[in-house]
């Protein structure tokens, strides 16, 4: 069982279509289930009407799915998991801003700057909003060595050194992507996590959380990304053409899906 889990903060583009098709086809090939989960906890950026557009896009591509509960219905599970980690001393509050992290000389990592641990050993300022970060060193001390398996890249030893103390509870939201998606996949019974290669490094964090929270461990499948004419990955923020626009323009969605399956459009590695 695998899933497609878009966030309704912008229209789907061809990169999303590829991810949905890969997940759908892997599930069908194994006689499994293909799930749709709407990840709608991104505050005011989440727009309910886009979830309906997503459903129309998937149907236009010729995909069939089962829809599971949206993230906005799962807030209690995120709070409970965060409290468990907090009680065990595995997360700590951080009031640093992005500019403060940059000024502290943070080094580049796999997902941006690696947090230098400024707040780890100091009392937080109660007047400032705080995020909660995973204490990576303490987490791995508790779990011991961990391995996760990617269908394309094979077994991977968990290594958080390129990620550091990632945020698990954001200042403005009840959970970060890392915490929410790990809990959601466990709750939905996902056995194969299908997503783009740009999220490969995140799986080190998710495998760690599975060990800490005693969650089932799936396999992963990180597929190549669809690239634009400039060789960069497609992204909402870069104005990649929306599937809704193609659909409204009368394009054949099933034919487009076949082109993606046959890799007739530019894929990265």
XYZ file of N, CA and C in Angstrom:
807
model
N 0.844 -1.192 0.000
C 0.000 0.000 0.000
C 0.876 1.238 0.000
N 0.572 2.160 -0.889
C 1.328 3.399 -0.954
C 0.372 4.574 -1.084
N 0.928 5.797 -1.177
C 0.056 6.975 -1.124
C 0.621 8.137 -1.908
N -0.284 9.061 -2.219
C 0.069 10.366 -2.776
C -0.494 11.376 -1.790
N 0.352 12.313 -1.332
C -0.057 13.182 -0.222
C 0.269 14.640 -0.529
N -0.532 15.292 -1.362
C -0.267 16.691 -1.730
C -0.766 17.676 -0.686
N -0.171 18.857 -0.677
C -0.591 19.949 0.205
C -1.385 20.966 -0.609
N -2.574 21.364 -0.150
C -3.395 22.307 -0.920
C -2.982 23.761 -0.735
N -1.715 24.029 -1.023
C -1.219 25.407 -0.959
C -0.795 25.902 -2.340
N -1.198 25.174 -3.360
C -0.908 25.533 -4.739
C -1.368 24.411 -5.640
N -1.595 24.720 -6.902
C -2.075 23.696 -7.836
C -1.003 22.637 -8.108
N -1.446 21.444 -8.449
C -0.538 20.378 -8.839
C 0.069 20.685 -10.204
N 1.323 20.254 -10.399
C 1.982 20.391 -11.695
C 2.459 19.020 -12.169
N 3.221 18.979 -13.240
C 3.634 17.703 -13.809
C 4.476 16.860 -12.849
N 5.265 17.519 -12.004
C 6.049 16.771 -11.027
C 5.150 15.995 -10.074
N 4.054 16.630 -9.645
C 3.094 15.930 -8.792
C 2.436 14.786 -9.555
N 2.114 15.045 -10.828
C 1.490 14.002 -11.640
C 2.384 12.772 -11.712
N 3.673 12.988 -11.929
C 4.606 11.868 -11.987
C 4.593 11.087 -10.680
N 4.659 11.792 -9.559
C 4.698 11.127 -8.260
C 3.432 10.311 -8.016
N 2.276 10.891 -8.367
C 1.011 10.182 -8.196
C 0.957 8.944 -9.087
N 1.406 9.071 -10.318
C 1.373 7.951 -11.259
C 2.300 6.830 -10.810
N 3.508 7.177 -10.369
C 4.450 6.161 -9.890
C 3.847 5.407 -8.712
N 3.291 6.150 -7.750
C 2.694 5.506 -6.580
C 1.508 4.634 -6.976
N 0.630 5.173 -7.821
C -0.544 4.435 -8.281
C -0.134 3.128 -8.966
N 0.832 3.214 -9.868
C 1.208 2.039 -10.648
C 1.936 1.001 -9.805
N 2.746 1.440 -8.847
C 3.399 0.488 -7.949
C 2.376 -0.272 -7.121
N 1.372 0.449 -6.630
C 0.327 -0.204 -5.849
C -0.431 -1.215 -6.698
N -0.800 -0.819 -7.910
C -1.564 -1.709 -8.774
C -0.746 -2.940 -9.179
N 0.538 -2.762 -9.414
C 1.397 -3.878 -9.828
C 1.484 -4.947 -8.753
N 1.388 -4.532 -7.488
C 1.483 -5.474 -6.373
C 0.116 -5.888 -5.837
N -0.960 -5.469 -6.532
C -2.292 -5.787 -6.049
C -2.627 -5.047 -4.771
N -1.986 -3.899 -4.566
C -2.179 -3.135 -3.336
C -3.137 -1.972 -3.511
N -3.137 -1.098 -2.533
C -4.042 0.046 -2.506
C -3.262 1.340 -2.694
N -3.878 2.256 -3.419
C -3.310 3.576 -3.656
C -4.166 4.590 -2.904
N -3.538 5.282 -1.964
C -4.254 6.198 -1.084
C -3.992 7.648 -1.472
N -4.988 8.488 -1.257
C -4.844 9.938 -1.369
C -5.022 10.533 0.017
N -4.040 11.303 0.462
C -4.116 11.991 1.756
C -3.840 13.472 1.525
N -4.718 14.311 1.973
C -4.548 15.757 1.827
C -3.805 16.297 3.046
N -2.632 16.896 2.812
C -1.794 17.403 3.907
C -2.090 18.894 4.081
N -3.102 19.177 4.899
C -3.712 20.517 4.941
C -3.525 21.241 6.272
N -2.329 21.180 6.833
C -2.117 21.880 8.105
C -1.158 23.059 7.960
N -1.011 23.537 6.735
C -0.075 24.636 6.487
C -0.732 25.999 6.719
N -1.496 26.112 7.809
C -2.074 27.391 8.200
C -2.934 28.009 7.109
N -2.877 29.330 6.984
C -3.713 30.021 5.994
C -3.335 29.710 4.551
N -2.187 29.092 4.327
C -1.788 28.736 2.965
C -2.592 27.556 2.435
N -3.183 26.753 3.335
C -3.999 25.617 2.904
C -5.350 26.116 2.413
N -5.696 25.767 1.198
C -6.938 26.236 0.579
C -7.811 25.029 0.254
N -8.930 24.865 0.966
C -9.772 23.681 0.798
C -10.210 23.436 -0.638
N -10.432 24.502 -1.395
C -10.914 24.315 -2.762
C -9.887 23.609 -3.651
N -8.606 23.707 -3.271
C -7.586 23.045 -4.076
C -7.648 21.529 -3.941
N -8.125 21.037 -2.797
C -8.259 19.588 -2.630
C -9.222 19.026 -3.671
N -10.293 19.748 -3.962
C -11.224 19.311 -5.008
C -10.551 19.321 -6.374
N -9.725 20.323 -6.607
C -8.986 20.375 -7.873
C -8.033 19.183 -7.984
N -7.408 18.795 -6.869
C -6.504 17.640 -6.882
C -7.255 16.382 -7.315
N -8.448 16.196 -6.765
C -9.231 15.008 -7.115
C -9.573 15.005 -8.607
N -9.927 16.173 -9.117
C -10.230 16.279 -10.542
C -8.992 15.994 -11.387
N -7.829 16.466 -10.930
C -6.583 16.219 -11.654
C -6.273 14.724 -11.718
N -6.408 14.027 -10.601
C -6.087 12.597 -10.576
C -7.035 11.804 -11.462
N -8.326 12.159 -11.416
C -9.288 11.478 -12.281
C -8.982 11.747 -13.746
N -8.590 12.969 -14.079
C -8.224 13.364 -15.446
C -7.045 12.537 -15.950
N -6.104 12.211 -15.038
C -4.950 11.391 -15.397
C -5.302 9.908 -15.531
N -6.527 9.550 -15.160
C -6.953 8.162 -15.254
C -6.613 7.319 -14.046
N -6.370 7.959 -12.899
C -6.002 7.231 -11.691
C -7.232 6.966 -10.821
N -7.171 5.888 -10.058
C -8.207 5.556 -9.094
C -7.562 5.450 -7.725
N -8.246 5.888 -6.688
C -7.650 5.959 -5.368
C -8.692 5.760 -4.281
N -8.169 5.554 -3.065
C -8.979 5.576 -1.852
C -8.511 6.774 -1.036
N -9.434 7.588 -0.582
C -9.028 8.761 0.199
C -9.076 8.454 1.686
N -8.038 8.855 2.395
C -7.973 8.687 3.847
C -8.081 10.057 4.513
N -8.124 10.062 5.815
C -8.343 11.299 6.564
C -7.267 12.336 6.274
N -7.699 13.583 6.139
C -6.769 14.686 5.930
C -5.988 14.966 7.209
N -4.846 15.628 7.049
C -4.002 15.915 8.216
C -4.720 16.764 9.262
N -5.601 17.642 8.831
C -6.272 18.534 9.773
C -7.127 17.782 10.785
N -7.418 16.509 10.523
C -8.194 15.701 11.472
C -7.296 14.939 12.437
N -5.999 15.086 12.311
C -5.054 14.241 13.053
C -4.220 15.018 14.071
N -4.627 16.214 14.387
C -3.797 17.073 15.235
C -3.526 16.459 16.601
N -4.501 15.740 17.141
C -4.317 15.141 18.465
C -3.178 14.121 18.453
N -3.051 13.375 17.357
C -1.974 12.384 17.292
C -0.609 13.057 17.225
N -0.523 14.196 16.544
C 0.748 14.919 16.487
C 1.124 15.441 17.877
N 0.135 16.008 18.574
C 0.393 16.555 19.908
C 0.833 15.448 20.864
N 0.198 14.273 20.776
C 0.539 13.174 21.672
C 1.958 12.674 21.414
N 2.324 12.554 20.146
C 3.676 12.100 19.825
C 4.722 13.109 20.279
N 4.441 14.394 20.064
C 5.375 15.435 20.508
C 5.536 15.404 22.019
N 4.450 15.185 22.734
C 4.529 15.132 24.193
C 5.357 13.929 24.646
N 5.210 12.803 23.967
C 6.018 11.627 24.293
C 7.506 11.927 24.123
N 7.851 12.546 23.015
C 9.252 12.892 22.764
C 9.750 13.928 23.756
N 8.884 14.856 24.124
C 9.247 15.899 25.082
C 9.520 15.293 26.455
N 8.667 14.389 26.888
C 8.837 13.755 28.200
C 10.122 12.939 28.269
N 10.552 12.420 27.154
C 11.777 11.618 27.115
C 13.010 12.479 26.860
N 12.829 13.790 26.783
C 13.956 14.694 26.597
C 14.563 14.632 25.211
N 13.786 14.190 24.226
C 14.314 14.012 22.879
C 14.089 15.217 21.977
N 13.281 16.165 22.426
C 13.101 17.403 21.674
C 13.299 18.581 22.626
N 13.695 19.699 22.074
C 13.934 20.879 22.905
C 13.417 22.120 22.183
N 13.018 23.147 22.944
C 12.465 24.352 22.316
C 13.553 25.215 21.702
N 13.220 25.823 20.573
C 14.169 26.675 19.859
C 13.452 27.944 19.417
N 13.970 29.079 19.832
C 13.365 30.367 19.477
C 14.134 31.096 18.388
N 15.164 30.480 17.834
C 16.011 31.139 16.843
C 15.243 31.439 15.559
N 15.533 32.582 14.982
C 15.013 32.922 13.663
C 16.002 32.452 12.605
N 15.560 32.461 11.364
C 16.445 32.057 10.272
C 17.686 32.947 10.220
N 17.500 34.254 10.422
C 18.649 35.167 10.373
C 19.613 34.897 11.518
N 19.092 34.533 12.677
C 19.972 34.206 13.811
C 20.761 32.933 13.538
N 20.127 31.977 12.891
C 20.824 30.737 12.554
C 21.937 31.017 11.547
N 21.652 31.853 10.563
C 22.667 32.221 9.574
C 23.819 32.965 10.249
N 23.474 33.884 11.172
C 24.503 34.674 11.847
C 25.383 33.821 12.752
N 24.857 32.673 13.206
C 25.629 31.795 14.083
C 26.639 30.952 13.312
N 26.688 31.138 12.007
C 27.670 30.410 11.205
C 27.266 28.992 10.888
N 25.961 28.738 10.774
C 25.484 27.391 10.479
C 26.016 26.932 9.125
N 26.419 25.678 9.048
C 26.957 25.145 7.801
C 25.839 24.551 6.948
N 26.026 24.549 5.644
C 25.012 23.982 4.756
C 24.855 22.480 4.974
N 23.625 22.010 4.876
C 23.342 20.588 5.008
C 22.488 20.096 3.856
N 21.871 18.946 4.040
C 21.089 18.326 2.977
C 19.724 18.975 2.792
N 19.246 19.687 3.807
C 17.954 20.368 3.714
C 18.086 21.833 4.116
N 19.140 22.467 3.680
C 19.388 23.848 4.081
C 20.452 23.902 5.159
N 20.445 24.968 5.937
C 21.454 25.119 6.981
C 21.228 24.127 8.122
N 22.323 23.583 8.641
C 22.249 22.676 9.792
C 22.228 23.510 11.062
N 21.210 23.322 11.869
C 21.069 24.122 13.081
C 22.277 23.915 13.998
N 22.907 25.009 14.468
C 24.129 24.880 15.266
C 23.907 24.536 16.732
N 22.652 24.325 17.152
C 22.382 23.906 18.529
C 22.352 25.034 19.529
N 22.118 26.244 19.081
C 22.159 27.420 19.950
C 21.262 27.276 21.166
N 20.048 26.771 20.978
C 19.065 26.711 22.080
C 19.122 25.417 22.880
N 19.966 24.496 22.479
C 19.939 23.169 23.103
C 20.267 23.209 24.591
N 21.161 24.106 24.966
C 21.617 24.123 26.361
C 21.320 25.442 27.061
N 20.246 26.120 26.627
C 19.872 27.353 27.300
C 18.363 27.394 27.506
N 17.954 28.110 28.531
C 16.526 28.230 28.813
C 15.863 29.087 27.744
N 14.717 28.665 27.233
C 14.054 29.445 26.189
C 13.458 30.735 26.746
N 13.372 31.737 25.898
C 12.744 32.998 26.256
C 11.234 32.827 26.110
N 10.472 32.852 27.214
C 9.029 32.610 27.123
C 8.285 33.668 26.324
N 8.920 34.803 26.085
C 8.270 35.866 25.325
C 8.376 35.656 23.815
N 9.157 34.669 23.396
C 9.340 34.417 21.967
C 8.730 33.072 21.581
N 8.097 32.979 20.420
C 7.543 31.694 19.986
C 8.657 30.680 19.763
N 8.367 29.436 20.094
C 9.387 28.394 20.006
C 8.936 27.246 19.120
N 9.857 26.759 18.325
C 9.691 25.478 17.640
C 10.319 24.411 18.536
N 10.055 23.147 18.233
C 10.661 22.054 19.001
C 11.498 21.211 18.051
N 12.776 21.073 18.395
C 13.724 20.361 17.548
C 14.091 19.000 18.132
N 14.334 18.056 17.233
C 14.829 16.746 17.635
C 16.285 16.858 18.057
N 16.619 16.312 19.202
C 18.011 16.208 19.619
C 18.577 14.973 18.925
N 19.201 15.172 17.779
C 19.621 14.056 16.946
C 20.614 13.146 17.657
N 21.536 13.742 18.392
C 22.550 12.931 19.081
C 21.904 12.036 20.128
N 20.993 12.592 20.905
C 20.329 11.807 21.927
C 19.422 10.750 21.310
N 18.758 11.113 20.212
C 17.861 10.167 19.552
C 18.613 8.932 19.092
N 19.735 9.132 18.409
C 20.485 7.992 17.903
C 21.178 7.219 19.018
N 21.457 7.888 20.127
C 21.998 7.173 21.280
C 20.962 6.198 21.833
N 19.689 6.577 21.739
C 18.631 5.703 22.235
C 18.286 4.598 21.247
N 18.295 4.912 19.962
C 17.891 3.910 18.976
C 19.000 2.942 18.615
N 20.252 3.390 18.710
C 21.341 2.606 18.165
C 21.317 2.676 16.651
N 22.209 1.943 15.968
C 22.263 1.986 14.503
C 20.927 1.558 13.884
N 20.532 2.275 12.845
C 19.278 1.988 12.160
C 19.521 1.895 10.655
N 18.700 1.104 9.997
C 18.784 0.944 8.550
C 17.389 1.108 7.964
N 17.322 1.726 6.789
C 16.074 1.749 6.032
C 16.379 1.366 4.601
N 15.358 0.902 3.872
C 15.599 0.372 2.540
C 14.833 1.138 1.478
N 15.563 1.574 0.464
C 14.966 2.222 -0.690
C 14.946 1.226 -1.843
N 13.829 1.183 -2.568
C 13.668 0.215 -3.644
C 14.690 0.405 -4.758
N 15.169 1.636 -4.958
C 16.110 1.916 -6.036
C 17.560 1.943 -5.551
N 17.772 2.435 -4.340
C 19.140 2.641 -3.851
C 19.608 1.563 -2.878
N 18.692 0.700 -2.434
C 19.077 -0.366 -1.530
C 19.112 0.067 -0.071
N 19.716 -0.747 0.811
C 19.755 -0.449 2.249
C 20.561 0.818 2.538
N 20.059 1.603 3.491
C 20.695 2.862 3.871
C 20.885 2.909 5.380
N 22.099 3.211 5.823
C 22.360 3.409 7.242
C 21.883 4.793 7.638
N 21.103 4.876 8.698
C 20.612 6.179 9.151
C 21.786 7.063 9.549
N 21.786 8.270 9.019
C 22.837 9.246 9.287
C 22.191 10.627 9.320
N 22.152 11.219 10.498
C 21.537 12.535 10.658
C 22.555 13.675 10.602
N 23.798 13.361 10.314
C 24.838 14.391 10.364
C 24.618 15.482 9.313
N 23.998 15.144 8.200
C 23.752 16.141 7.169
C 22.451 16.895 7.360
N 21.751 16.580 8.440
C 20.459 17.202 8.708
C 20.429 17.943 10.031
N 21.105 17.408 11.028
C 21.158 18.060 12.337
C 19.867 17.910 13.114
N 19.628 18.858 14.013
C 18.457 18.836 14.890
C 17.269 19.456 14.156
N 16.560 18.642 13.403
C 15.468 19.146 12.573
C 14.266 19.545 13.435
N 13.439 20.418 12.914
C 12.221 20.859 13.595
C 11.148 19.780 13.453
N 10.534 19.415 14.585
C 9.422 18.463 14.577
C 8.085 19.141 14.869
N 8.130 20.230 15.639
C 6.922 21.028 15.890
C 7.270 22.467 15.548
N 6.570 23.011 14.556
C 6.893 24.356 14.112
C 6.331 25.416 15.049
N 6.858 26.624 14.920
C 6.378 27.723 15.754
C 4.915 28.038 15.498
N 4.489 27.868 14.250
C 3.150 28.280 13.849
C 2.215 27.129 13.531
N 2.729 25.899 13.576
C 1.924 24.738 13.205
C 2.127 23.607 14.209
N 1.157 22.691 14.308
C 1.240 21.630 15.322
C 2.275 20.555 15.028
N 2.790 20.508 13.817
C 3.806 19.510 13.477
C 4.527 19.954 12.217
N 5.776 19.548 12.093
C 6.494 19.761 10.843
C 6.165 18.613 9.895
N 6.629 18.739 8.678
C 6.460 17.655 7.700
C 6.998 16.343 8.253
N 8.174 16.374 8.867
C 8.823 15.154 9.338
C 7.935 14.378 10.311
N 7.413 15.049 11.311
C 6.608 14.361 12.319
C 5.261 13.937 11.750
N 4.591 14.853 11.049
C 3.243 14.563 10.563
C 3.245 13.396 9.587
N 4.131 13.417 8.608
C 4.083 12.389 7.572
C 4.453 11.019 8.138
N 5.355 10.981 9.111
C 5.735 9.702 9.715
C 4.559 9.096 10.466
N 3.864 9.907 11.244
C 2.701 9.420 11.978
C 1.572 9.035 11.030
N 1.349 9.849 10.003
C 0.267 9.580 9.057
C 0.490 8.263 8.318
N 1.707 8.036 7.851
C 1.974 6.809 7.109
C 1.753 5.579 7.984
N 2.126 5.679 9.246
C 1.897 4.561 10.164
C 0.399 4.347 10.385
N -0.334 5.442 10.605
C -1.767 5.341 10.860
C -2.523 4.796 9.654
N -2.063 5.113 8.454
C -2.745 4.689 7.232
C -2.309 3.307 6.751
N -1.342 2.705 7.438
C -0.888 1.382 7.040
C -0.047 1.358 5.785
N 0.630 2.463 5.495
C 1.455 2.550 4.290
C 2.660 1.614 4.421
N 2.844 0.764 3.441
C 3.969 -0.174 3.461
C 5.071 0.202 2.477
N 4.751 1.116 1.543
C 5.746 1.625 0.596
C 5.564 3.131 0.486
N 6.552 3.882 0.960
C 6.501 5.342 0.885
C 7.079 5.758 -0.456
N 6.213 6.277 -1.324
C 6.626 6.667 -2.666
C 6.686 8.186 -2.750
N 7.838 8.736 -3.140
C 7.986 10.186 -3.266
C 9.239 10.493 -4.078
N 9.427 11.775 -4.377
C 10.537 12.194 -5.212
C 11.888 12.055 -4.534
N 12.930 11.991 -5.367
C 14.293 11.833 -4.856
C 14.754 13.021 -4.029
N 14.077 14.176 -4.166
C 14.453 15.337 -3.359
C 14.155 15.134 -1.886
N 13.359 14.128 -1.545
C 13.028 13.846 -0.146
C 13.798 12.640 0.399
N 14.802 12.210 -0.333
C 15.582 11.040 0.085
C 16.162 11.231 1.487
N 16.795 12.372 1.721
C 17.447 12.603 3.013
C 16.459 12.611 4.163
N 15.226 13.053 3.912
C 14.222 13.109 4.978
C 13.942 11.740 5.563
N 14.158 10.695 4.786
C 13.862 9.351 5.264
C 14.762 8.949 6.429
N 15.931 9.538 6.554
C 16.771 9.284 7.733
C 16.057 9.751 9.004
N 15.412 10.903 8.919
C 14.662 11.418 10.073
C 13.453 10.538 10.344
N 12.740 10.166 9.309
C 11.500 9.413 9.483
C 11.774 8.024 10.050
N 12.867 7.403 9.601
C 13.223 6.091 10.176
C 13.580 6.238 11.655
N 14.233 7.324 12.006
C 14.566 7.570 13.411
C 13.309 7.737 14.246
N 12.358 8.503 13.756
C 11.096 8.693 14.487
C 10.325 7.396 14.622
N 10.360 6.566 13.600
C 9.679 5.273 13.694
C 10.258 4.446 14.831
N 11.583 4.479 14.970
C 12.214 3.731 16.057
C 11.865 4.325 17.416
N 11.888 5.643 17.524
C 11.618 6.299 18.801
C 10.171 6.128 19.249
N 9.251 6.099 18.293
C 7.818 6.049 18.611
C 7.228 4.659 18.418
N 8.089 3.678 18.168
C 7.661 2.285 18.020
C 6.604 2.145 16.920
N 6.909 2.687 15.763
C 6.001 2.644 14.620
C 6.478 1.596 13.619
N 5.572 1.065 12.813
C 5.996 0.107 11.775
C 6.911 0.769 10.758
N 7.781 -0.036 10.172
C 8.775 0.474 9.229
C 8.410 0.039 7.814
N 8.104 0.985 6.927
C 7.816 0.644 5.537
C 9.101 0.532 4.723
N 8.959 0.242 3.445
C 10.035 0.436 2.484
C 9.804 1.781 1.820
N 10.830 2.287 1.150
C 10.734 3.564 0.447
C 11.018 3.361 -1.038
N 10.434 4.246 -1.833
C 10.728 4.285 -3.265
C 10.840 5.760 -3.646
N 12.075 6.222 -3.849
C 12.305 7.611 -4.233
C 12.563 7.657 -5.738
N 11.582 8.173 -6.460
C 11.678 8.172 -7.917
C 12.425 9.409 -8.418
N 12.987 9.345 -9.640
C 13.649 10.519 -10.217
C 12.671 11.674 -10.365
N 13.211 12.878 -10.347
C 12.383 14.072 -10.463
C 12.176 14.450 -11.916
N 11.067 15.098 -12.163
C 10.804 15.661 -13.480
C 11.440 17.044 -13.534
N 12.232 17.300 -14.564
C 12.975 18.546 -14.665
C 12.365 19.479 -15.702
N 12.503 20.774 -15.458
C 12.051 21.771 -16.404
C 13.095 22.018 -17.487
N 12.804 22.909 -18.422
C 13.745 23.212 -19.510
C 15.096 23.721 -19.014
N 15.111 24.314 -17.806
C 16.363 24.841 -17.268
C 17.148 23.794 -16.489
N 16.639 22.557 -16.470
C 17.330 21.498 -15.752
C 17.031 21.462 -14.267
N 16.189 22.369 -13.784
C 15.812 22.391 -12.375
C 14.505 21.631 -12.174
N 14.301 21.122 -10.946
C 13.070 20.383 -10.684
C 11.866 21.324 -10.752
N 10.735 20.767 -11.140
C 9.505 21.542 -11.182
C 9.056 21.859 -9.761
N 8.479 23.039 -9.554
C 8.037 23.440 -8.218
C 6.944 24.486 -8.338
N 6.034 24.470 -7.367
C 4.961 25.461 -7.343
C 5.530 26.875 -7.315
N 6.531 27.067 -6.464
C 7.054 28.419 -6.264
C 7.775 28.950 -7.501
N 8.122 28.070 -8.427
C 8.819 28.492 -9.636
C 7.857 28.611 -10.816
N 6.551 28.550 -10.522
C 5.557 28.787 -11.557
C 5.398 27.671 -12.566
N 5.645 26.423 -12.159
C 5.458 25.310 -13.080
C 3.988 25.233 -13.499
N 3.701 24.963 -14.786
C 2.319 24.958 -15.272
C 1.433 24.007 -14.467
N 0.252 24.441 -14.143
C -0.661 23.655 -13.325
C -1.387 22.609 -14.158
N -1.650 21.446 -13.543
C -2.458 20.435 -14.208
C -3.851 20.966 -14.491
N -4.379 21.789 -13.573
C -5.727 22.338 -13.765
C -5.810 23.165 -15.041
N -4.739 23.888 -15.357
C -4.725 24.677 -16.588
C -4.719 23.770 -17.815
N -3.938 22.722 -17.761
C -3.886 21.774 -18.870
C -5.245 21.094 -19.039
N -5.843 20.739 -17.918
C -7.150 20.080 -17.948
C -8.198 21.000 -18.551
N -8.203 22.263 -18.100
C -9.181 23.230 -18.614
C -8.952 23.531 -20.085
N -7.719 23.383 -20.554
C -7.392 23.655 -21.948
C -7.726 22.517 -22.884
N -8.265 21.434 -22.342
C -8.688 20.336 -23.181
C -7.631 19.289 -23.466
N -6.482 19.345 -22.787
C -5.440 18.345 -23.003
C -5.934 16.975 -22.542
N -5.451 15.928 -23.177
C -5.818 14.561 -22.820
C -4.967 14.098 -21.638
N -5.589 13.995 -20.465
C -4.845 13.643 -19.263
C -4.297 12.231 -19.286
N -5.045 11.293 -19.854
C -4.572 9.909 -19.897
C -3.366 9.780 -20.835
N -3.368 10.541 -21.914
C -2.216 10.523 -22.817
C -0.995 11.134 -22.134
N -1.225 12.207 -21.383
C -0.127 12.817 -20.640
C 0.447 11.828 -19.632
N -0.432 11.090 -18.960
C 0.026 10.091 -17.990
C 0.888 9.035 -18.666
N 0.504 8.624 -19.867
C 1.298 7.635 -20.590
C 2.661 8.186 -20.983
N 2.714 9.460 -21.342
C 3.997 10.082 -21.660
C 4.919 10.069 -20.445
N 4.349 10.333 -19.288
C 5.144 10.318 -18.062
C 5.616 8.899 -17.754
N 4.748 7.923 -17.947
C 5.125 6.529 -17.703
C 6.264 6.094 -18.625
N 6.219 6.571 -19.837
C 7.224 6.155 -20.843
C 8.474 7.032 -20.806
N 8.514 7.943 -19.815
C 9.677 8.827 -19.631
C 9.963 9.637 -20.894
N 8.903 10.108 -21.526
C 9.064 10.943 -22.709
C 9.335 12.396 -22.346
N 9.224 12.696 -21.041
C 9.555 14.036 -20.546
C 10.834 13.913 -19.737
N 11.515 15.026 -19.493
C 12.863 15.022 -18.925
C 12.870 14.634 -17.454
N 13.561 13.534 -17.129
C 13.707 13.076 -15.752
C 15.131 13.268 -15.283
N 15.288 13.576 -13.979
C 16.612 13.629 -13.377
C 17.003 12.251 -12.906
N 17.967 12.201 -11.994
C 18.425 10.903 -11.484
C 17.933 10.668 -10.091
